[in-house]
Structure formats: structure tokens, C-alpha cells
Coordinates of C-alpha atoms in Angstrom, one line a residue:
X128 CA 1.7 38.5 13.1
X129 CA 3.7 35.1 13.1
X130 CA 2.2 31.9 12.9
X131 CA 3.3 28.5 14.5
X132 CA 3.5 25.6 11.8
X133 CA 1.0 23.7 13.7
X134 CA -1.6 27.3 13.0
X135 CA -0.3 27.8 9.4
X136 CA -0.9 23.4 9.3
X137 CA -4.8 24.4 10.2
X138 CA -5.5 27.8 8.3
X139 CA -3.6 26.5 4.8
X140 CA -3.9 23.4 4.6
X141 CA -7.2 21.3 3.2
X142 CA -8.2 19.0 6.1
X143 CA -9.0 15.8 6.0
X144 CA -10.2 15.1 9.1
X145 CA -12.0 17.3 12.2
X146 CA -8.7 16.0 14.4
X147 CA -6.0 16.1 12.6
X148 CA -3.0 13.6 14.4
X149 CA -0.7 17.4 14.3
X150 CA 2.2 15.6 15.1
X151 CA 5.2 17.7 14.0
X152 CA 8.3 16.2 12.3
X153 CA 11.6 17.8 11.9
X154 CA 13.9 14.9 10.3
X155 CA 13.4 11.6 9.8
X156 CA 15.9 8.7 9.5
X157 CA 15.9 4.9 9.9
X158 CA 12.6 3.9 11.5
X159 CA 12.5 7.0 13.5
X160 CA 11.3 10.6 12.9
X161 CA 12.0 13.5 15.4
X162 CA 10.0 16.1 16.6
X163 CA 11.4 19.9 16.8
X164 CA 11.7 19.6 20.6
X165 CA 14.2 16.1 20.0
X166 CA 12.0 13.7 20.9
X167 CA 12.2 10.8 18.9
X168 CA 9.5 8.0 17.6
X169 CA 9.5 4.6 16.2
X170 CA 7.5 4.6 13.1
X171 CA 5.8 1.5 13.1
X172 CA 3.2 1.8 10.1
X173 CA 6.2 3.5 7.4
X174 CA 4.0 6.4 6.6
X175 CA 1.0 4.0 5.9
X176 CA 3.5 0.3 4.1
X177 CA 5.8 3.5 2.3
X178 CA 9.0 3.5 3.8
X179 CA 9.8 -0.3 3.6
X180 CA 13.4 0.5 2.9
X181 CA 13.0 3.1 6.4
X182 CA 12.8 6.7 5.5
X183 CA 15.8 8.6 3.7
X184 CA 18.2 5.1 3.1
X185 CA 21.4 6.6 2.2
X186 CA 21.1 4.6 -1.5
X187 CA 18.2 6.5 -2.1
X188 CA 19.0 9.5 -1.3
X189 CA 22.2 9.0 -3.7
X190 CA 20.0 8.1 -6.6
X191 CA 17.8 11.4 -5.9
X192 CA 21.1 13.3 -5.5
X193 CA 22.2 11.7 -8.7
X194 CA 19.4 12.2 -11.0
X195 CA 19.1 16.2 -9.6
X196 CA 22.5 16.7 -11.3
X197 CA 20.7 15.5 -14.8
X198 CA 17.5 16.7 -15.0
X199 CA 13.6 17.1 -13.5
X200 CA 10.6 17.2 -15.6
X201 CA 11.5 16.8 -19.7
X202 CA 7.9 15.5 -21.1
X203 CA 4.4 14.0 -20.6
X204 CA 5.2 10.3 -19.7
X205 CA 5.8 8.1 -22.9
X206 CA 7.3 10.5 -25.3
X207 CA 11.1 10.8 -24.4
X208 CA 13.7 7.5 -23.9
X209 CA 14.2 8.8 -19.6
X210 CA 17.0 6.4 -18.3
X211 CA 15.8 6.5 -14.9
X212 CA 12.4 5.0 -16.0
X213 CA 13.7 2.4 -18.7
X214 CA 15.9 0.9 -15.9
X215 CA 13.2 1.3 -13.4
X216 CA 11.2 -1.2 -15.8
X217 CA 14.0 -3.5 -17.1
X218 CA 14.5 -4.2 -13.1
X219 CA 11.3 -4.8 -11.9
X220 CA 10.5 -7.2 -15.1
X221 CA 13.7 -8.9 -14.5
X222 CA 12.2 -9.6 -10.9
X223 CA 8.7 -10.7 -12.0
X224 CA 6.8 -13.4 -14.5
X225 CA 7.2 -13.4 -17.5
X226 CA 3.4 -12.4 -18.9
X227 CA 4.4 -9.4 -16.7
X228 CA 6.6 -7.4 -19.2
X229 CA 5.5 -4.1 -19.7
X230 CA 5.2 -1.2 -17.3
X231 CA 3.2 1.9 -17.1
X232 CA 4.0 4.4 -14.1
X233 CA 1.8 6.7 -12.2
X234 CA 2.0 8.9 -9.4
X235 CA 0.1 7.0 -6.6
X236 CA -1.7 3.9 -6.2
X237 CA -4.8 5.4 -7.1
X238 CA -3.2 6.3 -10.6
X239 CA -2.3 3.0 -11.1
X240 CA -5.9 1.6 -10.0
X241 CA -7.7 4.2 -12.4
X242 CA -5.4 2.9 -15.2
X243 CA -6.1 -0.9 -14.7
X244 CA -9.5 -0.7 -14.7
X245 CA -9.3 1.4 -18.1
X246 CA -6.9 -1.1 -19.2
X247 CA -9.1 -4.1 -18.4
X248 CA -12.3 -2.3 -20.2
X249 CA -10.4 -1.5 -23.1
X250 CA -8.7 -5.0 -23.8
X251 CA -11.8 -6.9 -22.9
X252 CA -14.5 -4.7 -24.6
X253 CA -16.6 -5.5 -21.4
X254 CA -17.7 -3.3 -18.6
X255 CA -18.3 -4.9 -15.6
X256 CA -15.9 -4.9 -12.9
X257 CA -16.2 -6.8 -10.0
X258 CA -14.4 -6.0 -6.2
X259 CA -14.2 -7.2 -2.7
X260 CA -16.5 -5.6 0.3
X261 CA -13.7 -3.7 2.8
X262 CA -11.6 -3.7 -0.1
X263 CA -9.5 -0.5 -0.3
X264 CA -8.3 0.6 -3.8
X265 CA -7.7 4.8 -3.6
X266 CA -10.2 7.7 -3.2
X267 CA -10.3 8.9 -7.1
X268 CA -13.7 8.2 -8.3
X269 CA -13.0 5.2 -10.6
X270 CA -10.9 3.7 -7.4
X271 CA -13.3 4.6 -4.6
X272 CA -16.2 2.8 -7.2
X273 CA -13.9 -0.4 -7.2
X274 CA -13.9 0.1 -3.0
X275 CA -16.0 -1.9 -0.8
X276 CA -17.5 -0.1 1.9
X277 CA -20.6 2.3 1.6
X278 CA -19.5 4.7 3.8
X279 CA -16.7 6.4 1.7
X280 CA -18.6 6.2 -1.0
X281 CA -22.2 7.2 -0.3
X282 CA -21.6 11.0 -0.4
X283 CA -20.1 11.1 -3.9
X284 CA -22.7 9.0 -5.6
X285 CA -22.9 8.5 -8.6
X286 CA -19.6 6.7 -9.1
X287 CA -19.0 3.7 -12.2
X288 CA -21.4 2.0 -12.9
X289 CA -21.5 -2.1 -13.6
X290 CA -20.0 -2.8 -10.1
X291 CA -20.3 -5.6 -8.2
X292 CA -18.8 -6.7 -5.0
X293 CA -18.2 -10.3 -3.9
X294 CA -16.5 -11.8 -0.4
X295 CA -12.8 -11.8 -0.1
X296 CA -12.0 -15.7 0.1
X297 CA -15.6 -16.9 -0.6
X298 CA -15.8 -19.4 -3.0
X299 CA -19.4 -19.3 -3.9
X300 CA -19.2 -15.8 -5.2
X301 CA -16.7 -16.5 -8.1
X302 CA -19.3 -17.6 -9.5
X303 CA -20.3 -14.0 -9.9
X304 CA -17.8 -13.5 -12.4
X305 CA -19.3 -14.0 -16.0
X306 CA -18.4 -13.1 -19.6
X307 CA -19.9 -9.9 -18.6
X308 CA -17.2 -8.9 -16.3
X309 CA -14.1 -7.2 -17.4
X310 CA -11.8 -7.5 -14.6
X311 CA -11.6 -8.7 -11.1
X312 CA -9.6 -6.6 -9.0
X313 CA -8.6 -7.7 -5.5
X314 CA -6.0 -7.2 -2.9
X315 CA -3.8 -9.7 -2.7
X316 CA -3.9 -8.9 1.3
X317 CA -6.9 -7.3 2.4
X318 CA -4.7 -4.4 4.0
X319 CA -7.7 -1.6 5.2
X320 CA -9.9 -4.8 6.7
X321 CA -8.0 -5.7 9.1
X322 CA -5.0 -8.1 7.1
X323 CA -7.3 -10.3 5.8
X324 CA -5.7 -13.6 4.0
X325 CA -7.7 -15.4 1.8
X326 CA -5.4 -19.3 1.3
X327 CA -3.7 -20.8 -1.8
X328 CA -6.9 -22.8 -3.0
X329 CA -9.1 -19.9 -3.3
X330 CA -6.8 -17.7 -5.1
X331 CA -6.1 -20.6 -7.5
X332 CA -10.1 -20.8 -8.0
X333 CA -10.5 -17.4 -8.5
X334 CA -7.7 -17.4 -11.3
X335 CA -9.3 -20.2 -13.0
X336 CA -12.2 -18.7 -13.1
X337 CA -11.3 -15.6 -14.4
X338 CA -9.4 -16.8 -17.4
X339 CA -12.4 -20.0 -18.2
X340 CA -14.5 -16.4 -18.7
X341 CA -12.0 -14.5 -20.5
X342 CA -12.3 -11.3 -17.5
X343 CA -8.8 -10.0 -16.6
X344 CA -7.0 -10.8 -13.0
X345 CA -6.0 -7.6 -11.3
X346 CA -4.4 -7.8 -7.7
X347 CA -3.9 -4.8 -6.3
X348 CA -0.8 -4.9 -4.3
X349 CA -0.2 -1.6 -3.0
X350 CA 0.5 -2.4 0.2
X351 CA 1.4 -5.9 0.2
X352 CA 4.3 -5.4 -2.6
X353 CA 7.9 -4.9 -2.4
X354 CA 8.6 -7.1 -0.1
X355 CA 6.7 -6.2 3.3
X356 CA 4.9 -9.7 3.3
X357 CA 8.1 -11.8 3.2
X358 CA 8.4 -12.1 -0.5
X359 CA 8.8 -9.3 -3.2
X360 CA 5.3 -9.9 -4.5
X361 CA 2.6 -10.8 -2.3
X362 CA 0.8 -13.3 -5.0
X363 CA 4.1 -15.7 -4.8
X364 CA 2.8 -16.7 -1.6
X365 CA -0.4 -18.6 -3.5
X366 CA 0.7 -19.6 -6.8
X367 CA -0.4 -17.4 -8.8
X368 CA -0.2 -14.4 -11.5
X369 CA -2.1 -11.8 -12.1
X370 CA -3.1 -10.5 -15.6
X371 CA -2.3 -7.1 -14.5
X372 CA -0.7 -5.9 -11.0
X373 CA -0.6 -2.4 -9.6
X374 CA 2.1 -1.2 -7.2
X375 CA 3.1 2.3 -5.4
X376 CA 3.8 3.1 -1.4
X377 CA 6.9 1.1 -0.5
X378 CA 8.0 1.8 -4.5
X379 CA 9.6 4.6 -4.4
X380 CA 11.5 4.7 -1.1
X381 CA 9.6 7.7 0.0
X382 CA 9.0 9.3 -3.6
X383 CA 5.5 9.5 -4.9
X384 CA 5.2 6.9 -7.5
X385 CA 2.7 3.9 -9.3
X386 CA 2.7 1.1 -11.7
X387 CA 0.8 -0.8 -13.3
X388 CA 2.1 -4.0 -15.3
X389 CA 1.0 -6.4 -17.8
X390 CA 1.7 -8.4 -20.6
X391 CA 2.6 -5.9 -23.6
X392 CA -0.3 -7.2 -25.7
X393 CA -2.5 -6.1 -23.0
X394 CA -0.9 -3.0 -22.6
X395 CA -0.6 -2.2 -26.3
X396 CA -4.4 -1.2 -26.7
X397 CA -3.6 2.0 -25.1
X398 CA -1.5 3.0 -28.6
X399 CA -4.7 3.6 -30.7
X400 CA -8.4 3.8 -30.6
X401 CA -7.9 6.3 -29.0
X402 CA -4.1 6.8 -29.6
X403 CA -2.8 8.4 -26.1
X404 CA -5.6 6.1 -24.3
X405 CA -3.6 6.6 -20.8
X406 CA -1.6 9.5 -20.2
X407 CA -0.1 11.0 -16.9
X408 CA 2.2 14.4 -17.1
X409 CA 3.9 13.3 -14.0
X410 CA 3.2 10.0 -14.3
X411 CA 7.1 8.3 -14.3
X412 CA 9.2 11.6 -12.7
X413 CA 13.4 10.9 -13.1
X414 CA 13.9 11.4 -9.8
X415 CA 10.7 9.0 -8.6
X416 CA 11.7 6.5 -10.5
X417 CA 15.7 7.1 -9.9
X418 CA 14.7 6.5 -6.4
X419 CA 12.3 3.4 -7.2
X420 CA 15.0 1.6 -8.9
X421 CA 17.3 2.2 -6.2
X422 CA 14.6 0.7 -3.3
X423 CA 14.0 -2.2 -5.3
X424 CA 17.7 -2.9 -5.3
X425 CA 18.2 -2.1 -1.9
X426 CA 14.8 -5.3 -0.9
X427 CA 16.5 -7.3 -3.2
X428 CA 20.4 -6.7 -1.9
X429 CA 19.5 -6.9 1.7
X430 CA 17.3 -9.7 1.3
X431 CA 14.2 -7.1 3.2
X432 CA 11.8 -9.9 1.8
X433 CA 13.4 -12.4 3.5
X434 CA 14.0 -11.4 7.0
X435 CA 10.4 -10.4 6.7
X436 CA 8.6 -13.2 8.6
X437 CA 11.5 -13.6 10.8
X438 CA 11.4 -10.0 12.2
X439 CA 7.5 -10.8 12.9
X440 CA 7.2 -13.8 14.6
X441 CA 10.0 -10.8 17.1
X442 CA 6.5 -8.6 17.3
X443 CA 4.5 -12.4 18.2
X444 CA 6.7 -13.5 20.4
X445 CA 7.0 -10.2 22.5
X446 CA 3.3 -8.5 21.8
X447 CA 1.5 -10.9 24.3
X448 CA -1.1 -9.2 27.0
X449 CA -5.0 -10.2 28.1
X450 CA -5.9 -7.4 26.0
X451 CA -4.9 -8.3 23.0
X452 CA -7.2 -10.8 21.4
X453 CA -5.0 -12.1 18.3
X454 CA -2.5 -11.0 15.5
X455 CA -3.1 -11.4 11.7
X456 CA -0.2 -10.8 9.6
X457 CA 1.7 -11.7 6.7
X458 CA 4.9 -10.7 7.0
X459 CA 5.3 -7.3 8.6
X460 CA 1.8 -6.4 7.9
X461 CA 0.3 -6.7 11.0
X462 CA -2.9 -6.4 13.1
X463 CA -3.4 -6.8 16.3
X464 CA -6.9 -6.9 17.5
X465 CA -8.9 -5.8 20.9
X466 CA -11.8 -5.8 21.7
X467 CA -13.1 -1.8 20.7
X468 CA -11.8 1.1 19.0
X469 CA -12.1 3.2 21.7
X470 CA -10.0 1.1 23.6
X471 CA -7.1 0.8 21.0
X472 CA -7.4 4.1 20.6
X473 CA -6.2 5.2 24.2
X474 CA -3.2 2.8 23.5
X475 CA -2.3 4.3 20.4
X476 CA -2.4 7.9 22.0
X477 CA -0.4 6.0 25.4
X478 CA 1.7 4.4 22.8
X479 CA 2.5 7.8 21.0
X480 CA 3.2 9.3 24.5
X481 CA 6.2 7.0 24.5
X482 CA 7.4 7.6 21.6
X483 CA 6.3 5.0 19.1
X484 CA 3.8 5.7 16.5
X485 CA 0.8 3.3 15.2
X486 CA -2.4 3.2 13.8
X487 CA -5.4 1.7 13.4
X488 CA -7.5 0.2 9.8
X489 CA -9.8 2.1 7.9
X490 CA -12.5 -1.2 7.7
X491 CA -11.4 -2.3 10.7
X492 CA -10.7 0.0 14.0
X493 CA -10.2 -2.1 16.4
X494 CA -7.2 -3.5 15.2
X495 CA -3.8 -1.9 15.8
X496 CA -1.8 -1.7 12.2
X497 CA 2.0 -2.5 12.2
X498 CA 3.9 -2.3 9.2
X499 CA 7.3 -0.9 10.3
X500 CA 10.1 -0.6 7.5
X501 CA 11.6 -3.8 6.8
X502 CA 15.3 -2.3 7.7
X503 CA 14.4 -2.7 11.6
X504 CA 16.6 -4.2 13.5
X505 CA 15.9 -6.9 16.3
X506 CA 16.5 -4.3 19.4
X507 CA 14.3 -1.8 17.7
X508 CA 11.9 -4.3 17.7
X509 CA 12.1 -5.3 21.0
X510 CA 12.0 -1.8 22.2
X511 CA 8.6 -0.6 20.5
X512 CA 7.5 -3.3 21.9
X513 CA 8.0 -2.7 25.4
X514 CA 6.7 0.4 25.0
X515 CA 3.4 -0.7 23.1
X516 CA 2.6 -3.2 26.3
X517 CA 3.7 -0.3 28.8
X518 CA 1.1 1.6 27.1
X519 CA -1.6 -1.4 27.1
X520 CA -0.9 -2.2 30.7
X521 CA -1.6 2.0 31.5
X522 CA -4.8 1.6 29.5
X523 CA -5.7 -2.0 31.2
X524 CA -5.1 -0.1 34.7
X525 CA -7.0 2.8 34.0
X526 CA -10.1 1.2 33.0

């Protein structure tokens, strides 16, 4: 007996939902991926913020296609001089502050959360940490502690313990942080609420207050990074630096990689006390980080960051119906907001019909998420568009 991929898809593979999307992909190039019948899509959300540089760039692919020649897997991470990852972190602290110099790589983002907040414990002797309510920081247990809504987290209770939540952008609640509190960790962007954007003032309270009380900064830019907010690092919008910033998604031009970064006396607790206080097998693969160094070349070459706001005042000026109560972005991270989930979501099924491909927040379901790769062009643009008001106007109709 023979299986279609869509039966093998729901008898082999661990679910993660009662409805999986089951949307079947042959190929995928540029902003568009391609079903096994031909039909084509325009990927607006890049694999959730992944594919900034849009999926299988042809530098990418040469740096994968390079490194395969060389070699896969040699050692745990941190034993062996790897060129792919010493160049990986010479570039990206050549493109950051300076109290940002030493980089330790993971395999997602919630590798790199798990190993800030053991970072921040360790160098601060302290325990408390303190998050954001709607703040989304990974699904690993020290990751989904830092998160900030109950409902992922009451069924796997109990998770850390010592944390506290506070308001994204509410000044009152800094004063929350203490000389109890070992880290603050925060995204930059509030990407799962909805693109949330706190302003320059606050950050630069928060910052303040964090080093008056000796607790460690962390901003989380997982999704906000590499260049999909208009500038290669989201916290160069507010004036600011973090004491220790964690990246992955739009890292590794569609390769599974992480980072976190700090300054290397920070970093350097990890050495002893327990020596090997952070270790990752995977953590760092050649060809992850092959491909990371080449994506970060590619934003910085192409000037990705730049075009950034450009491209989105394009959705703005095009994305305007009676439906569609307002758009918060930063960049090409975008929401845009009506009035009920169940009504977005018979425009993101319309929208799918047509051929382009959205989504909606975890914190925040009645807002449509856009975060196409930063490689699409003006026409493309244009185009999903007109097919995302198409599919508003069938919904408006039909209701």
C-alpha cells in the first residue's frame, strides 16, 4: 500500500496542531515556493522572519555547496579552530558594538535564549529574571518560563522559578527591576503581540536602569535582526546596546542556526566553575554557519536593511480597505489589524487561494503578519497586494 505525502505528513509526523496548514511544497526560490501541481505562492511571512535574504539565494547556496566539499560535523562546538564559524564571528563583530565581541552559536533561537539566561545567572550570581507579558522567547522550558502568556505555559508547570513579568514600554514597571534580578530579557520588537514598538525614551530608561542595578540587558532579537526592520540590528533604531543579544531565523539564510553575543568577560564565565558551563553538539554546524556568513554579506552588499522601510511604506500605500483597521510595522515586519480572527482568517485562506501566503500572531490573531524576504522587488509587492485586497473584498462581500 502507497501513501500520499500529505497521509505519510499525518501518520509520521508529530503534530503540532489539530489542523495542520498541509500545504505541499516542491521547490522554493525567490519569494515564491511551488506546489507539485505548479502553482506558485508569494511567501509573505519568510517561513516565519527566516528567509530575509528569500529562500535558496544563489550566494548561499554556493557557500553550502562550498563547505560540503570540506567537511560536515568534526566536534562538539568549541573544541576545534572551524573556519566557517571563526569567520562567521569575525563578521558579525565587525558589524556590531564594540562590548559585543564574543560569539556563542546555537541551533535555534530557543538555544540561544536558554544560553542567555544561563549566561546572565552565572555572571551576575543572581536569579531573578524578569520578561515582558505577550513576549515570545522559544518553547524549551527555560524559554517558554521567560514567555509572557499563560496559555502556553500553564500545561507544563512547573517551569523556572524567580520570574517576573512587567509591560512592554511601561515605565512604571522598571522599577521592578532590583539588585535581585539577573537579567532583563526583552524583544526589541514585540514580534508574536502583534509588532509592538515601545519608543527611544523608554528603551533608554530601561538600560539605565538595568546597569544603576548591576542586572544584565538582553534583547532578544530573533525576529527583528538582520536587517528585516530597516537596519541590521533592531536596537540601532533607539540608541541603545544590549549586554547580551540573541539572534537565529533570518541568520542562516534558511539553515538552522543561533547566537548569542556579549562582551568576552561576560562570556568567559562559561570556561570554569563548571568548566564546559554551555555546550551544544550541533551548536555552530560548518555548513550553518558557511551559509550565515554568506546571508550577512549578502544584507550588507545589497543594502537589504536599507531598502527595508522603503519597500514598506509599498505594502502602506497599496494595503488600504474599510476592513483593515491600521498597520504596525517596523520595517518589513508588519501587522495589519481587523477587527476578529475569524474574520482574518477567511482572508488568509482567500488570500492562500490566490496564491499568496500569510499568517496571523501568536498573542495577537487578529492581526495579519507580513514579513516577506527583504529581496522583494517593487512589482512583487504590488502584486501580493492585489491579491490580499481581492481576497478582503471576497470576504467583505460574503459577509
Amino acid at each position: 500500500m502507497s501513501f500520499s505525502q500529505r497521509e505519510l505528513f499525518l501518520r509520521f509526523l508529530a503534530q503540532t496542531s489539530p489542523s495542520p496548514l498541509l500545504l505541499e511544497i516542491e521547490k522554493a526560490e525567490g519569494v515564491y515556493l511551488y506546489a507539485p501541481n505548479g502553482k506558485k505562492y508569494i511567501d509573505l511571512i519568510s517561513g516565519i522572519s527566516v528567509s530575509n535574504v528569500g529562500h535558496r539565494h544563489p550566494k548561499v547556496i554556493e557557500a553550502i555547496q562550498a563547505q560540503l566539499q570540506k567537511y560536515l560535523h568534526l566536534m562538539v562546538y568549541g573544541e576545534y579552530v572551524q573556519s566557517p564559524q571563526v569567520l562567521l564571528a569575525q563578521k558579525l563583530v565587525e558589524n556590531l558594538p564594540a562590548n559585543l565581541d564574543n560569539v556563542y552559536f546555537t541551533n535555534s533561537g530557543s538555544e540561544a535564549v536558554e544560553g542567555a539566561l544561563k549566561l546572565a545567572k552565572r555572571f551576575t550570581g543572581r536569579m531573578e529574571i524578569i520578561s515582558c507579558y505577550n513576549a515570545y522567547h522559544g518553547s524549551t522550558q527555560g524559554a517558554l518560563s521567560a514567555g509572557g502568556n499563560e496559555y502556553f505555559k500553564r500545561a507544563y508547570r512547573p517551569l523556572l522559578p524567580m520570574v517576573k513579568h512587567i509591560h512592554y514600554g511601561s515605565y512604571s514597571d522598571l522599577e521592578q527591576i532590583t539588585e535581585k534580578t539577573a537579567c532583563v530579557i526583552i524583544e526589541t520588537i514585540q514580534g508574536e503581540a502583534g509588532v509592538k514598538v515601545a519608543c527611544s525614551n523608554y528603551f533608554q530608561q530601561l538600560a539605565v536602569r538595568c546597569k544603576e542595578k548591576g542586572t544584565l540587558l538582553i534583547l532578544d532579537e530573533i525576529q527583528a535582526g538582520f536587517g528585516r526592520t530597516g537596519k541590521l540590528w533592531a536596537f540601532e533604531h533607539f540608541g541603545i546596546v544590549p549586554d547580551i543579544l540573541v539572534l537565529a531565523k533570518g541568520m542562516g539564510g534558511g539553515m538552522p542556526i543561533g547566537a548569542f553575543i556579549a562582551h568576552r568577560s561576560i562570556m568567559q564565565v562559561f570556561t570554569e566553575n563548571p568548566v564546559l558551563g554551555h555546550i551544544t553538539t550541533f551548536g555552530g554546524h560548518p555548513v550553518s554557519t558557511a551559509a550565515a556568513k554568506a546571508t550577512l554579506e549578502i544584507i550588507l552588499e545589497e543594502n537589504l536593511a536599507q531598502q527595508a522601510e522603503t519597500k514598506a511604506q509599498l505594502f502602506l500605500q497599496n494595503l488600504k480597505h474599510p476592513l483593515i483597521r491600521q498597520i504596525r510595522h517596523k520595517g518589513l515586519l508588519m501587522a495589519v489589524e481587523f477587527e476578529s480572527f475569524s474574520l482574518l482568517k477567511k482572508i488568509i485562506d482567500k488570500a492562500l487561494e490566490l496564491g499568496v501566503i500569510t499568517d496571523w500572531f501568536l498573542f495577537c490573531d487578529n492581526a495579519m503578519r507580513i514579513a516577506p524576504p527583504l529581496t522583494i522587488s517593487e512589482s512583487e509587492i504590488q502584486t501580493a497586494c492585489a491579491f490580499i485586497l481581492q481576497a478582503i473584498e471576497r470576504v467583505y462581500h460574503s459577509t
